[in-house]
C-alpha atoms as an extended CHARMM CRD file, in Angstrom:
* protein
*
       166  EXT
         1         1  MET       CA             64.3340000000       -9.0080000000       31.7550000000  PROA      1               0.0000000000
         2         2  GLY       CA             61.2090000000       -6.8710000000       32.3290000000  PROA      2               0.0000000000
         3         3  ARG       CA             59.3080000000       -6.3720000000       35.5270000000  PROA      3               0.0000000000
         4         4  LYS       CA             59.8810000000       -8.7000000000       38.4460000000  PROA      4               0.0000000000
         5         5  TYR       CA             56.3080000000       -8.5600000000       39.7640000000  PROA      5               0.0000000000
         6         6  ILE       CA             52.7820000000       -8.9670000000       38.5310000000  PROA      6               0.0000000000
         7         7  ALA       CA             49.5680000000       -7.6260000000       40.0620000000  PROA      7               0.0000000000
         8         8  LEU       CA             46.7180000000      -10.0720000000       40.6030000000  PROA      8               0.0000000000
         9         9  PRO       CA             43.1700000000       -9.6600000000       41.8750000000  PROA      9               0.0000000000
        10        10  VAL       CA             42.6170000000      -11.2170000000       45.2970000000  PROA      10              0.0000000000
        11        11  THR       CA             39.4860000000      -11.6230000000       47.3810000000  PROA      11              0.0000000000
        12        12  ARG       CA             38.9950000000       -9.7600000000       50.6420000000  PROA      12              0.0000000000
        13        13  ASP       CA             39.2680000000      -13.0690000000       52.5290000000  PROA      13              0.0000000000
        14        14  ILE       CA             42.6340000000      -13.8710000000       50.9240000000  PROA      14              0.0000000000
        15        15  ALA       CA             43.9550000000      -10.3620000000       51.6270000000  PROA      15              0.0000000000
        16        16  LYS       CA             42.7940000000      -10.4160000000       55.2570000000  PROA      16              0.0000000000
        17        17  ALA       CA             44.3030000000      -13.8730000000       55.8220000000  PROA      17              0.0000000000
        18        18  PHE       CA             47.6190000000      -12.8050000000       54.2740000000  PROA      18              0.0000000000
        19        19  VAL       CA             47.7770000000       -9.6980000000       56.4770000000  PROA      19              0.0000000000
        20        20  ALA       CA             46.8090000000      -11.6830000000       59.5970000000  PROA      20              0.0000000000
        21        21  GLU       CA             49.6090000000      -14.1520000000       58.9740000000  PROA      21              0.0000000000
        22        22  HSD       CA             52.3990000000      -11.8990000000       57.7190000000  PROA      22              0.0000000000
        23        23  HSD       CA             51.9770000000       -8.2020000000       58.6300000000  PROA      23              0.0000000000
        24        24  ARG       CA             54.5390000000       -7.0270000000       61.1810000000  PROA      24              0.0000000000
        25        25  ASN       CA             52.2340000000       -4.4850000000       62.8960000000  PROA      25              0.0000000000
        26        26  HSD       CA             48.6370000000       -5.4010000000       62.1140000000  PROA      26              0.0000000000
        27        27  LYS       CA             47.1610000000       -8.8110000000       62.6590000000  PROA      27              0.0000000000
        28        28  LYS       CA             43.8630000000       -7.9510000000       60.9970000000  PROA      28              0.0000000000
        29        29  GLY       CA             43.1890000000       -6.9900000000       57.4260000000  PROA      29              0.0000000000
        30        30  SER       CA             41.0670000000       -3.9550000000       56.6830000000  PROA      30              0.0000000000
        31        31  VAL       CA             37.4050000000       -4.5380000000       57.3740000000  PROA      31              0.0000000000
        32        32  GLY       CA             36.0950000000       -2.5490000000       54.4440000000  PROA      32              0.0000000000
        33        33  ASP       CA             38.0410000000       -1.9530000000       51.2890000000  PROA      33              0.0000000000
        34        34  ILE       CA             37.1480000000       -0.8950000000       47.7710000000  PROA      34              0.0000000000
        35        35  PHE       CA             39.7000000000       -3.0670000000       45.9930000000  PROA      35              0.0000000000
        36        36  ARG       CA             42.6810000000       -5.2690000000       46.7020000000  PROA      36              0.0000000000
        37        37  ILE       CA             45.8680000000       -5.9760000000       44.7930000000  PROA      37              0.0000000000
        38        38  GLY       CA             47.8110000000       -9.1930000000       45.0900000000  PROA      38              0.0000000000
        39        39  LEU       CA             51.5110000000       -9.2160000000       44.2360000000  PROA      39              0.0000000000
        40        40  ALA       CA             53.2700000000      -12.2070000000       42.7730000000  PROA      40              0.0000000000
        41        41  THR       CA             56.6590000000      -12.9220000000       41.2860000000  PROA      41              0.0000000000
        42        42  ARG       CA             56.7900000000      -13.6680000000       37.5780000000  PROA      42              0.0000000000
        43        43  GLU       CA             58.6780000000      -16.8820000000       38.2890000000  PROA      43              0.0000000000
        44        44  GLU       CA             56.8880000000      -20.2150000000       37.9100000000  PROA      44              0.0000000000
        45        45  PRO       CA             54.9960000000      -21.1820000000       39.8600000000  PROA      45              0.0000000000
        46        46  MET       CA             53.5710000000      -17.7080000000       40.5530000000  PROA      46              0.0000000000
        47        47  THR       CA             53.5710000000      -17.1970000000       44.3030000000  PROA      47              0.0000000000
        48        48  LEU       CA             51.6410000000      -14.5570000000       46.2400000000  PROA      48              0.0000000000
        49        49  ILE       CA             54.2760000000      -12.4260000000       47.9650000000  PROA      49              0.0000000000
        50        50  GLY       CA             52.1530000000       -9.4880000000       49.0610000000  PROA      50              0.0000000000
        51        51  VAL       CA             48.7850000000       -7.7600000000       49.1940000000  PROA      51              0.0000000000
        52        52  ALA       CA             47.5390000000       -4.1930000000       49.3030000000  PROA      52              0.0000000000
        53        53  GLN       CA             44.0940000000       -3.2000000000       50.5450000000  PROA      53              0.0000000000
        54        54  ILE       CA             42.7350000000        0.1070000000       49.3170000000  PROA      54              0.0000000000
        55        55  GLY       CA             39.5880000000        1.7100000000       50.7070000000  PROA      55              0.0000000000
        56        56  ARG       CA             37.9800000000        4.8860000000       51.9220000000  PROA      56              0.0000000000
        57        57  PRO       CA             40.0470000000        7.0670000000       54.2540000000  PROA      57              0.0000000000
        58        58  VAL       CA             39.8480000000        5.9420000000       57.8640000000  PROA      58              0.0000000000
        59        59  ALA       CA             39.7750000000        9.5660000000       59.0730000000  PROA      59              0.0000000000
        60        60  GLN       CA             36.2430000000       10.8460000000       58.4770000000  PROA      60              0.0000000000
        61        61  ALA       CA             37.4770000000       14.3580000000       57.7430000000  PROA      61              0.0000000000
        62        62  LEU       CA             39.3680000000       13.0340000000       54.6820000000  PROA      62              0.0000000000
        63        63  ASP       CA             36.5180000000       10.8700000000       53.3820000000  PROA      63              0.0000000000
        64        64  ASP       CA             35.2890000000       13.1610000000       50.6040000000  PROA      64              0.0000000000
        65        65  ARG       CA             34.2850000000       10.4710000000       48.0300000000  PROA      65              0.0000000000
        66        66  TYR       CA             37.3060000000       11.3990000000       45.8690000000  PROA      66              0.0000000000
        67        67  THR       CA             40.1070000000       10.1260000000       48.1010000000  PROA      67              0.0000000000
        68        68  LEU       CA             41.3890000000        6.5790000000       48.5570000000  PROA      68              0.0000000000
        69        69  GLU       CA             43.6160000000        5.2250000000       51.3190000000  PROA      69              0.0000000000
        70        70  VAL       CA             46.0310000000        2.3160000000       51.1960000000  PROA      70              0.0000000000
        71        71  THR       CA             44.9240000000        0.8350000000       54.5010000000  PROA      71              0.0000000000
        72        72  ARG       CA             47.1750000000       -2.2400000000       54.4620000000  PROA      72              0.0000000000
        73        73  LEU       CA             50.3060000000       -3.1590000000       52.5470000000  PROA      73              0.0000000000
        74        74  CYS       CA             52.0620000000       -6.3800000000       53.4020000000  PROA      74              0.0000000000
        75        75  VAL       CA             54.9490000000       -7.8050000000       51.3750000000  PROA      75              0.0000000000
        76        76  PHE       CA             57.3800000000      -10.5980000000       52.2100000000  PROA      76              0.0000000000
        77        77  GLU       CA             60.7970000000       -9.2070000000       53.0900000000  PROA      77              0.0000000000
        78        78  GLY       CA             63.5150000000       -9.5060000000       50.5000000000  PROA      78              0.0000000000
        79        79  HSD       CA             61.3850000000       -8.5590000000       47.4850000000  PROA      79              0.0000000000
        80        80  LYS       CA             63.1420000000       -5.3810000000       46.3700000000  PROA      80              0.0000000000
        81        81  ASN       CA             60.8360000000       -2.6550000000       45.0210000000  PROA      81              0.0000000000
        82        82  ALA       CA             57.6720000000       -4.7320000000       45.5710000000  PROA      82              0.0000000000
        83        83  CYS       CA             56.1670000000       -2.1070000000       47.8900000000  PROA      83              0.0000000000
        84        84  SER       CA             56.8310000000        0.6560000000       45.3360000000  PROA      84              0.0000000000
        85        85  PHE       CA             55.2330000000       -1.5450000000       42.6760000000  PROA      85              0.0000000000
        86        86  ALA       CA             52.1360000000       -1.9940000000       44.8770000000  PROA      86              0.0000000000
        87        87  TYR       CA             51.8300000000        1.7200000000       45.7150000000  PROA      87              0.0000000000
        88        88  GLY       CA             52.1940000000        2.5970000000       42.0340000000  PROA      88              0.0000000000
        89        89  LYS       CA             49.6010000000        0.0370000000       40.9870000000  PROA      89              0.0000000000
        90        90  ALA       CA             47.1480000000        1.2400000000       43.6760000000  PROA      90              0.0000000000
        91        91  ALA       CA             47.4830000000        4.8090000000       42.3570000000  PROA      91              0.0000000000
        92        92  ARG       CA             46.9570000000        3.7330000000       38.7320000000  PROA      92              0.0000000000
        93        93  VAL       CA             43.8370000000        1.7200000000       39.6000000000  PROA      93              0.0000000000
        94        94  GLY       CA             42.5100000000        4.6430000000       41.6670000000  PROA      94              0.0000000000
        95        95  ARG       CA             43.0920000000        7.0410000000       38.7670000000  PROA      95              0.0000000000
        96        96  ALA       CA             41.3040000000        4.6600000000       36.3720000000  PROA      96              0.0000000000
        97        97  LEU       CA             38.3240000000        4.5860000000       38.7530000000  PROA      97              0.0000000000
        98        98  GLY       CA             38.1480000000        8.3990000000       38.7790000000  PROA      98              0.0000000000
        99        99  TYR       CA             39.5800000000        9.1700000000       42.2200000000  PROA      99              0.0000000000
       100       100  LEU       CA             41.4840000000       12.4460000000       42.6480000000  PROA      100             0.0000000000
       101       101  ARG       CA             44.0330000000       11.4820000000       45.3010000000  PROA      101             0.0000000000
       102       102  ILE       CA             45.3000000000        8.5560000000       47.3290000000  PROA      102             0.0000000000
       103       103  ILE       CA             46.8480000000        8.6300000000       50.8000000000  PROA      103             0.0000000000
       104       104  THR       CA             48.5500000000        6.2900000000       53.2110000000  PROA      104             0.0000000000
       105       105  TYR       CA             50.4160000000        6.4950000000       56.5060000000  PROA      105             0.0000000000
       106       106  THR       CA             53.7970000000        5.3240000000       57.7320000000  PROA      106             0.0000000000
       107       107  HSD       CA             55.2110000000        5.2180000000       61.2330000000  PROA      107             0.0000000000
       108       108  GLY       CA             57.3730000000        8.1820000000       62.1620000000  PROA      108             0.0000000000
       109       109  ASP       CA             60.5130000000        6.0170000000       62.1920000000  PROA      109             0.0000000000
       110       110  GLU       CA             59.9650000000        4.6140000000       58.6760000000  PROA      110             0.0000000000
       111       111  GLY       CA             61.8170000000        6.3030000000       55.8360000000  PROA      111             0.0000000000
       112       112  GLY       CA             59.2050000000        6.0920000000       53.0820000000  PROA      112             0.0000000000
       113       113  ALA       CA             61.5910000000        5.0280000000       50.2840000000  PROA      113             0.0000000000
       114       114  SER       CA             58.9090000000        2.8290000000       48.6890000000  PROA      114             0.0000000000
       115       115  LEU       CA             56.4640000000        5.7220000000       48.5860000000  PROA      115             0.0000000000
       116       116  ARG       CA             59.0220000000        8.1580000000       47.1930000000  PROA      116             0.0000000000
       117       117  GLY       CA             59.9520000000        5.5350000000       44.5990000000  PROA      117             0.0000000000
       118       118  ALA       CA             56.3060000000        5.4150000000       43.4790000000  PROA      118             0.0000000000
       119       119  GLY       CA             56.0550000000        9.2260000000       43.2250000000  PROA      119             0.0000000000
       120       120  TRP       CA             54.2370000000        9.9440000000       46.4860000000  PROA      120             0.0000000000
       121       121  GLU       CA             55.1010000000       12.9040000000       48.7150000000  PROA      121             0.0000000000
       122       122  ILE       CA             54.6820000000       13.7730000000       52.3730000000  PROA      122             0.0000000000
       123       123  ASP       CA             51.3530000000       15.4830000000       53.0200000000  PROA      123             0.0000000000
       124       124  LYS       CA             51.6140000000       15.8830000000       56.7970000000  PROA      124             0.0000000000
       125       125  GLU       CA             54.5790000000       15.1820000000       59.0920000000  PROA      125             0.0000000000
       126       126  ASP       CA             52.6110000000       14.7570000000       62.3220000000  PROA      126             0.0000000000
       127       127  ALA       CA             49.4380000000       13.0610000000       61.1810000000  PROA      127             0.0000000000
       128       128  GLY       CA             48.2640000000       11.6830000000       64.4870000000  PROA      128             0.0000000000
       129       129  GLY       CA             48.7560000000        8.2970000000       66.0010000000  PROA      129             0.0000000000
       130       130  GLY       CA             48.0400000000        7.1930000000       69.5130000000  PROA      130             0.0000000000
       131       131  SER       CA             44.8370000000        5.7390000000       70.8730000000  PROA      131             0.0000000000
       132       132  TRP       CA             41.4530000000        6.1430000000       69.2080000000  PROA      132             0.0000000000
       133       133  SER       CA             39.7560000000        5.3910000000       72.5000000000  PROA      133             0.0000000000
       134       134  ARG       CA             37.6520000000        8.1590000000       74.0130000000  PROA      134             0.0000000000
       135       135  LYS       CA             35.7190000000        8.3640000000       77.2770000000  PROA      135             0.0000000000
       136       136  ASN       CA             32.3630000000        7.9830000000       75.5210000000  PROA      136             0.0000000000
       137       137  ARG       CA             33.7350000000        5.6380000000       72.8170000000  PROA      137             0.0000000000
       138       138  PRO       CA             36.2340000000        3.1440000000       74.2520000000  PROA      138             0.0000000000
       139       139  ARG       CA             38.3050000000        1.0490000000       71.8280000000  PROA      139             0.0000000000
       140       140  GLN       CA             40.1670000000       -2.1680000000       72.4480000000  PROA      140             0.0000000000
       141       141  GLU       CA             43.8180000000       -1.2310000000       72.9960000000  PROA      141             0.0000000000
       142       142  GLY       CA             46.8400000000       -3.1040000000       71.7060000000  PROA      142             0.0000000000
       143       143  LEU       CA             45.4580000000       -4.1240000000       68.3090000000  PROA      143             0.0000000000
       144       144  PHE       CA             47.3540000000       -1.4560000000       66.3780000000  PROA      144             0.0000000000
       145       145  PRO       CA             50.5690000000        0.5020000000       66.8910000000  PROA      145             0.0000000000
       146       146  GLN       CA             49.9600000000        3.8400000000       68.5980000000  PROA      146             0.0000000000
       147       147  CYS       CA             53.0220000000        5.7320000000       67.4040000000  PROA      147             0.0000000000
       148       148  LYS       CA             53.1970000000        9.0280000000       65.5310000000  PROA      148             0.0000000000
       149       149  LYS       CA             52.3120000000        8.8010000000       61.8340000000  PROA      149             0.0000000000
       150       150  ILE       CA             53.3320000000       10.5240000000       58.6150000000  PROA      150             0.0000000000
       151       151  ARG       CA             50.6520000000       10.9710000000       55.9560000000  PROA      151             0.0000000000
       152       152  TRP       CA             51.6810000000       10.5270000000       52.3120000000  PROA      152             0.0000000000
       153       153  ILE       CA             49.7110000000       11.6230000000       49.2510000000  PROA      153             0.0000000000
       154       154  LYS       CA             49.6860000000       11.1710000000       45.5070000000  PROA      154             0.0000000000
       155       155  PHE       CA             47.4490000000       13.2910000000       43.3030000000  PROA      155             0.0000000000
       156       156  LEU       CA             45.8360000000       11.1810000000       40.6080000000  PROA      156             0.0000000000
       157       157  ASN       CA             44.4910000000       13.8480000000       38.2680000000  PROA      157             0.0000000000
       158       158  GLU       CA             46.8840000000       16.5000000000       36.9800000000  PROA      158             0.0000000000
       159       159  ASP       CA             43.9940000000       18.9890000000       36.6450000000  PROA      159             0.0000000000
       160       160  TYR       CA             43.0920000000       18.6760000000       40.3430000000  PROA      160             0.0000000000
       161       161  THR       CA             44.3940000000       21.3360000000       42.6950000000  PROA      161             0.0000000000
       162       162  ASP       CA             44.1890000000       20.8090000000       46.4110000000  PROA      162             0.0000000000
       163       163  PRO       CA             41.9460000000       23.5190000000       47.9040000000  PROA      163             0.0000000000
       164       164  GLU       CA             43.9700000000       23.4460000000       51.1370000000  PROA      164             0.0000000000
       165       165  ALA       CA             47.2580000000       24.1500000000       49.3340000000  PROA      165             0.0000000000
       166       166  SER       CA             48.0170000000       27.8300000000       49.0740000000  PROA      166             0.0000000000
């Protein structure tokens, strides 16, 4: 039978609109991304069933020019293994572009089966969360979930060793 899904290029506007309409936690697509992946079923007519937005890491401390972050992933429910397909495709595109690693975050209550299925591993159990608002830099509250996060990682170059790993 072959693969159930196909990856398609999508514009930033299409990705942002898809996320705004369908994402369960975020009602805005990523503002700046490096590339986007559309997901469709192989059935005719091909129908967009998901998008992934991949960009620079949101956390400045992780933005080293060699790391990507999956900043949004939104897939219609009921499409088994579509999220794993998207995470795997994002990693392969990142590797082809010369990046060394790719990260993403899940909420603390999410299991991460899609990430494990795509060969990712937990990088940090308590990777922040909460408000980004500070006294001298207020942010609009309520746009994004403020729960604890788990950071996931996939190394894209087998010759790369993480300097922080000992």
